Amino acid sequence: MTVLAAVIALVGSLFFALGAALQQFEAVGSAKRGMLALLRRPRWLLGGVSILAGGGLHIVALGLGPLTIVQPMGVASLLFALPIAATLHGRRPSSKELTAAGVVAAGLIGLVLLVPESDGPTHLGPDGVLTLLGVAGIAAVLLWAGSRAASPAGRAALLATSSGVLYGATATLVRVLVDGGWNWWYLLALPIPALLALMMLQRAYAVGHFGVSFASLQVADPLTAVAFGALLLGEPLPTGILPVLAALLTAAGTVALARTSPLEAHRDPA
């Protein structure tokens, strides 16, 4: 079962990477047109279907194998996404680009494996949900504001990080709903951070630095979920020097990726 779980998770990562690359290919240069324009593009919608399929396979894999096997397979989506995106844009990924992505993936795997598993049901009261949405919203706005004065690579990173924070808040709210019991008020609140995250991510993709955007999203999403889990749900944080080293490795890889990932030409998708 463990081998099957790893294979399913790896295939899920491939679907997720393909979907992200397709959506970025359509989003490049489309920031002024917004989400409505992207929703009319079949290739962007196909990317969304591929992402949903990847998420579904990841859930199936978690049901078949341990988290310590499945989660590292999910990180592989970064290594899949770069060559797929480069091919769509008619180029080959450079060795420096792939090396930087490998460093990010290694750091992320270390962080994922070092986070202690929580035990028992999760619960978050109404005040906690408001705090969750408020903190995530303020952080997302500050990152968005900072992106307006940044270089293209920095703008892509900050916008994708903003999206990752909102997705991390969404994941935390989903966990509360699933583990702590269904609450219709929480369910109605769920689309707010999810839709804002999607919009922010497409803005990041529109800048053109796909590698930087995708890596920043991959880093910000789980770290935000872990932080909210510790602050609001009382879940344990990893301790010792190893998590610090893994975080530094991830940060170094992301910076290197920002320096090596090329700016895809803005285009007017047909």
CSV table of C-alpha atoms in Angstrom, one decimal:
chain,number,residue,atom,x,y,z
A,1,MET,CA,0.0,0.0,0.0
A,2,THR,CA,2.8,2.4,0.8
A,3,VAL,CA,4.3,2.0,-2.7
A,4,LEU,CA,0.9,2.5,-4.3
A,5,ALA,CA,0.4,5.6,-2.2
A,6,ALA,CA,3.7,7.1,-3.3
A,7,VAL,CA,2.9,6.4,-7.0
A,8,ILE,CA,-0.5,7.9,-6.7
A,9,ALA,CA,0.9,11.0,-4.9
A,10,LEU,CA,3.6,11.3,-7.6
A,11,VAL,CA,1.0,11.2,-10.4
A,12,GLY,CA,-1.1,13.7,-8.5
A,13,SER,CA,1.9,16.0,-8.4
A,14,LEU,CA,2.3,15.7,-12.1
A,15,PHE,CA,-1.3,16.7,-12.6
A,16,PHE,CA,-0.9,19.6,-10.2
A,17,ALA,CA,2.2,20.8,-12.0
A,18,LEU,CA,0.6,20.5,-15.5
A,19,GLY,CA,-2.4,22.5,-14.3
A,20,ALA,CA,-0.3,25.2,-12.8
A,21,ALA,CA,1.8,25.5,-15.9
A,22,LEU,CA,-1.3,25.7,-18.2
A,23,GLN,CA,-2.8,28.4,-16.1
A,24,GLN,CA,0.3,30.4,-16.0
A,25,PHE,CA,0.8,30.1,-19.7
A,26,GLU,CA,-2.7,31.7,-20.2
A,27,ALA,CA,-2.3,34.2,-17.4
A,28,VAL,CA,1.0,35.8,-18.6
A,29,GLY,CA,0.2,39.4,-19.5
A,30,SER,CA,-3.5,39.1,-18.7
A,31,ALA,CA,-3.4,41.0,-15.3
A,32,LYS,CA,-5.5,43.9,-16.7
A,33,ARG,CA,-8.2,41.5,-18.0
A,34,GLY,CA,-8.7,39.7,-14.8
A,35,MET,CA,-10.3,36.4,-13.8
A,36,LEU,CA,-13.4,36.8,-16.1
A,37,ALA,CA,-11.1,36.7,-19.2
A,38,LEU,CA,-9.3,33.7,-17.9
A,39,LEU,CA,-12.5,31.8,-17.2
A,40,ARG,CA,-13.3,32.1,-20.9
A,41,ARG,CA,-10.1,30.4,-21.9
A,42,PRO,CA,-10.4,26.6,-22.4
A,43,ARG,CA,-6.7,25.9,-21.7
A,44,TRP,CA,-6.9,27.8,-18.3
A,45,LEU,CA,-10.0,25.8,-17.4
A,46,LEU,CA,-8.2,22.6,-18.4
A,47,GLY,CA,-5.5,23.6,-16.0
A,48,GLY,CA,-8.0,24.0,-13.2
A,49,VAL,CA,-9.4,20.5,-13.9
A,50,SER,CA,-5.9,19.1,-13.8
A,51,ILE,CA,-5.2,20.8,-10.5
A,52,LEU,CA,-8.4,19.4,-9.0
A,53,ALA,CA,-7.4,15.9,-10.3
A,54,GLY,CA,-4.0,16.3,-8.6
A,55,GLY,CA,-5.6,17.3,-5.4
A,56,GLY,CA,-8.0,14.4,-5.5
A,57,LEU,CA,-5.2,11.9,-6.1
A,58,HIS,CA,-3.2,13.4,-3.2
A,59,ILE,CA,-6.2,12.8,-0.9
A,60,VAL,CA,-6.5,9.2,-2.2
A,61,ALA,CA,-2.8,8.7,-1.5
A,62,LEU,CA,-3.1,10.0,2.0
A,63,GLY,CA,-5.8,7.4,2.6
A,64,LEU,CA,-3.5,4.6,1.5
A,65,GLY,CA,-0.1,5.6,2.9
A,66,PRO,CA,1.6,7.5,5.7
A,67,LEU,CA,2.0,11.3,5.6
A,68,THR,CA,5.8,11.0,5.6
A,69,ILE,CA,5.7,9.2,2.3
A,70,VAL,CA,2.9,11.1,0.6
A,71,GLN,CA,3.8,14.7,1.4
A,72,PRO,CA,7.3,14.6,-0.1
A,73,MET,CA,5.8,13.2,-3.3
A,74,GLY,CA,3.6,16.3,-3.4
A,75,VAL,CA,6.7,18.6,-3.3
A,76,ALA,CA,7.8,17.0,-6.6
A,77,SER,CA,5.2,19.1,-8.4
A,78,LEU,CA,7.8,21.9,-8.4
A,79,LEU,CA,10.3,19.8,-10.3
A,80,PHE,CA,7.6,18.7,-12.7
A,81,ALA,CA,6.2,22.2,-13.2
A,82,LEU,CA,9.4,23.9,-14.4
A,83,PRO,CA,10.1,21.7,-17.4
A,84,ILE,CA,6.4,21.7,-18.4
A,85,ALA,CA,6.1,25.5,-18.2
A,86,ALA,CA,9.4,25.9,-20.1
A,87,THR,CA,8.1,23.6,-22.9
A,88,LEU,CA,4.9,25.6,-23.2
A,89,HIS,CA,6.9,28.8,-23.6
A,90,GLY,CA,9.2,27.2,-26.2
A,91,ARG,CA,12.4,26.9,-24.2
A,92,ARG,CA,14.4,24.5,-22.1
A,93,PRO,CA,14.8,25.0,-18.3
A,94,SER,CA,18.4,25.8,-17.5
A,95,SER,CA,20.5,23.7,-15.2
A,96,LYS,CA,20.7,26.5,-12.7
A,97,GLU,CA,16.9,26.8,-12.6
A,98,LEU,CA,16.4,23.1,-12.0
A,99,THR,CA,19.2,23.1,-9.3
A,100,ALA,CA,17.5,26.0,-7.5
A,101,ALA,CA,14.2,24.2,-7.7
A,102,GLY,CA,15.8,21.0,-6.3
A,103,VAL,CA,17.1,23.0,-3.4
A,104,VAL,CA,13.7,24.4,-2.7
A,105,ALA,CA,12.1,21.0,-2.9
A,106,ALA,CA,14.8,19.5,-0.5
A,107,GLY,CA,14.1,22.2,2.0
A,108,LEU,CA,10.4,21.8,1.8
A,109,ILE,CA,10.6,18.0,2.2
A,110,GLY,CA,12.7,18.6,5.3
A,111,LEU,CA,10.1,21.0,6.7
A,112,VAL,CA,7.2,18.7,5.9
A,113,LEU,CA,8.8,15.7,7.6
A,114,LEU,CA,9.9,17.7,10.7
A,115,VAL,CA,6.4,19.1,11.5
A,116,PRO,CA,4.9,16.9,14.3
A,117,GLU,CA,1.6,15.3,13.6
A,118,SER,CA,-1.3,16.6,15.6
A,119,ASP,CA,-3.5,14.3,17.6
A,120,GLY,CA,-7.2,14.6,18.5
A,121,PRO,CA,-10.0,16.7,16.9
A,122,THR,CA,-9.4,20.4,16.0
A,123,HIS,CA,-11.8,23.1,17.1
A,124,LEU,CA,-11.9,26.8,16.3
A,125,GLY,CA,-14.5,29.1,17.7
A,126,PRO,CA,-16.1,32.1,15.8
A,127,ASP,CA,-13.5,34.5,17.2
A,128,GLY,CA,-10.8,32.2,16.0
A,129,VAL,CA,-12.2,32.1,12.5
A,130,LEU,CA,-12.4,35.9,12.4
A,131,THR,CA,-8.8,36.0,13.6
A,132,LEU,CA,-7.8,33.5,11.0
A,133,LEU,CA,-9.4,35.5,8.2
A,134,GLY,CA,-8.3,38.8,9.5
A,135,VAL,CA,-4.6,37.9,9.9
A,136,ALA,CA,-4.5,36.2,6.6
A,137,GLY,CA,-6.2,39.1,4.9
A,138,ILE,CA,-3.9,41.7,6.4
A,139,ALA,CA,-0.8,39.7,5.5
A,140,ALA,CA,-2.1,39.2,2.0
A,141,VAL,CA,-2.8,42.9,1.5
A,142,LEU,CA,0.6,43.9,2.9
A,143,LEU,CA,2.4,41.5,0.5
A,144,TRP,CA,0.3,42.8,-2.4
A,145,ALA,CA,1.2,46.4,-1.5
A,146,GLY,CA,4.9,45.5,-1.3
A,147,SER,CA,4.7,43.8,-4.7
A,148,ARG,CA,3.8,47.0,-6.4
A,149,ALA,CA,7.2,48.5,-5.7
A,150,ALA,CA,9.2,45.3,-6.4
A,151,SER,CA,11.2,44.0,-9.4
A,152,PRO,CA,9.3,41.6,-11.7
A,153,ALA,CA,10.8,38.5,-9.9
A,154,GLY,CA,10.1,40.1,-6.5
A,155,ARG,CA,6.6,41.0,-7.6
A,156,ALA,CA,5.9,37.4,-8.7
A,157,ALA,CA,7.2,36.1,-5.4
A,158,LEU,CA,5.3,38.5,-3.2
A,159,LEU,CA,2.0,38.0,-5.0
A,160,ALA,CA,2.4,34.2,-4.9
A,161,THR,CA,3.3,34.4,-1.2
A,162,SER,CA,0.1,36.4,-0.7
A,163,SER,CA,-1.8,33.7,-2.4
A,164,GLY,CA,-0.1,31.0,-0.4
A,165,VAL,CA,-1.0,32.7,2.9
A,166,LEU,CA,-4.7,32.8,1.8
A,167,TYR,CA,-4.5,29.2,0.7
A,168,GLY,CA,-2.9,28.2,4.0
A,169,ALA,CA,-5.9,29.9,5.8
A,170,THR,CA,-8.3,28.0,3.5
A,171,ALA,CA,-6.5,24.7,4.3
A,172,THR,CA,-6.7,25.5,8.1
A,173,LEU,CA,-10.5,26.2,7.8
A,174,VAL,CA,-11.0,23.0,5.8
A,175,ARG,CA,-9.2,21.0,8.6
A,176,VAL,CA,-11.4,22.6,11.2
A,177,LEU,CA,-14.6,21.7,9.2
A,178,VAL,CA,-13.5,18.1,8.6
A,179,ASP,CA,-11.9,17.3,12.0
A,180,GLY,CA,-13.9,19.4,14.3
A,181,GLY,CA,-17.4,19.0,12.8
A,182,TRP,CA,-19.3,20.8,10.1
A,183,ASN,CA,-20.5,24.3,10.7
A,184,TRP,CA,-22.5,26.1,7.9
A,185,TRP,CA,-21.2,29.5,8.9
A,186,TYR,CA,-17.6,28.4,8.5
A,187,LEU,CA,-18.5,26.7,5.2
A,188,LEU,CA,-19.9,29.9,3.9
A,189,ALA,CA,-16.7,31.7,4.9
A,190,LEU,CA,-14.5,29.2,3.1
A,191,PRO,CA,-14.8,30.6,-0.4
A,192,ILE,CA,-13.6,34.0,0.6
A,193,PRO,CA,-9.9,33.2,1.2
A,194,ALA,CA,-9.9,30.6,-1.6
A,195,LEU,CA,-11.2,32.9,-4.3
A,196,LEU,CA,-8.9,35.7,-3.2
A,197,ALA,CA,-6.0,33.3,-3.2
A,198,LEU,CA,-6.8,32.2,-6.8
A,199,MET,CA,-7.0,35.8,-8.0
A,200,MET,CA,-3.7,36.7,-6.3
A,201,LEU,CA,-2.0,33.7,-7.8
A,202,GLN,CA,-3.2,34.5,-11.3
A,203,ARG,CA,-1.7,38.0,-10.8
A,204,ALA,CA,1.6,36.4,-9.8
A,205,TYR,CA,1.5,34.2,-12.9
A,206,ALA,CA,0.7,37.2,-15.1
A,207,VAL,CA,4.1,38.7,-14.2
A,208,GLY,CA,5.9,36.0,-16.0
A,209,HIS,CA,8.4,34.4,-13.6
A,210,PHE,CA,6.6,31.0,-13.2
A,211,GLY,CA,9.4,29.3,-11.3
A,212,VAL,CA,9.5,32.0,-8.7
A,213,SER,CA,5.7,32.1,-8.4
A,214,PHE,CA,5.2,28.4,-8.1
A,215,ALA,CA,8.1,28.0,-5.6
A,216,SER,CA,6.8,30.8,-3.4
A,217,LEU,CA,3.3,29.3,-3.4
A,218,GLN,CA,4.7,25.9,-2.5
A,219,VAL,CA,6.6,27.4,0.4
A,220,ALA,CA,4.0,29.9,1.8
A,221,ASP,CA,1.0,27.6,1.7
A,222,PRO,CA,2.2,24.8,4.1
A,223,LEU,CA,4.1,27.2,6.3
A,224,THR,CA,1.0,29.4,6.8
A,225,ALA,CA,-1.1,26.3,7.6
A,226,VAL,CA,1.5,25.1,10.2
A,227,ALA,CA,1.7,28.6,11.7
A,228,PHE,CA,-2.1,28.9,12.0
A,229,GLY,CA,-2.3,25.4,13.4
A,230,ALA,CA,0.2,26.4,16.2
A,231,LEU,CA,-1.3,29.8,16.9
A,232,LEU,CA,-5.0,29.0,16.7
A,233,LEU,CA,-5.3,25.2,17.2
A,234,GLY,CA,-2.6,24.6,19.7
A,235,GLU,CA,-0.7,22.2,17.5
A,236,PRO,CA,3.0,21.5,18.1
A,237,LEU,CA,5.8,23.2,16.1
A,238,PRO,CA,9.0,21.5,15.1
A,239,THR,CA,11.9,22.1,17.4
A,240,GLY,CA,15.7,22.0,17.2
A,241,ILE,CA,18.1,23.2,14.6
A,242,LEU,CA,17.0,21.0,11.7
A,243,PRO,CA,13.8,22.9,10.9
A,244,VAL,CA,15.8,26.2,10.9
A,245,LEU,CA,18.3,24.6,8.5
A,246,ALA,CA,15.5,23.3,6.2
A,247,ALA,CA,13.9,26.8,6.2
A,248,LEU,CA,17.2,28.4,5.3
A,249,LEU,CA,17.7,25.9,2.5
A,250,THR,CA,14.2,26.6,1.2
A,251,ALA,CA,14.8,30.4,1.3
A,252,ALA,CA,18.1,30.1,-0.4
A,253,GLY,CA,16.7,28.0,-3.2
A,254,THR,CA,13.8,30.5,-3.7
A,255,VAL,CA,16.2,33.4,-3.9
A,256,ALA,CA,18.4,31.5,-6.4
A,257,LEU,CA,15.3,30.6,-8.4
A,258,ALA,CA,14.3,34.3,-8.5
A,259,ARG,CA,17.8,35.1,-10.0
A,260,THR,CA,17.8,32.3,-12.6
A,261,SER,CA,14.1,32.0,-13.6
A,262,PRO,CA,13.6,33.9,-16.9
A,263,LEU,CA,10.9,36.4,-17.4
A,264,GLU,CA,8.4,34.9,-19.9
A,265,ALA,CA,7.3,37.3,-22.6
A,266,HIS,CA,4.0,38.9,-22.0
A,267,ARG,CA,1.5,37.6,-24.6
A,268,ASP,CA,-2.0,38.0,-25.7
A,269,PRO,CA,-3.4,34.5,-25.5
A,270,ALA,CA,-5.6,33.4,-28.4
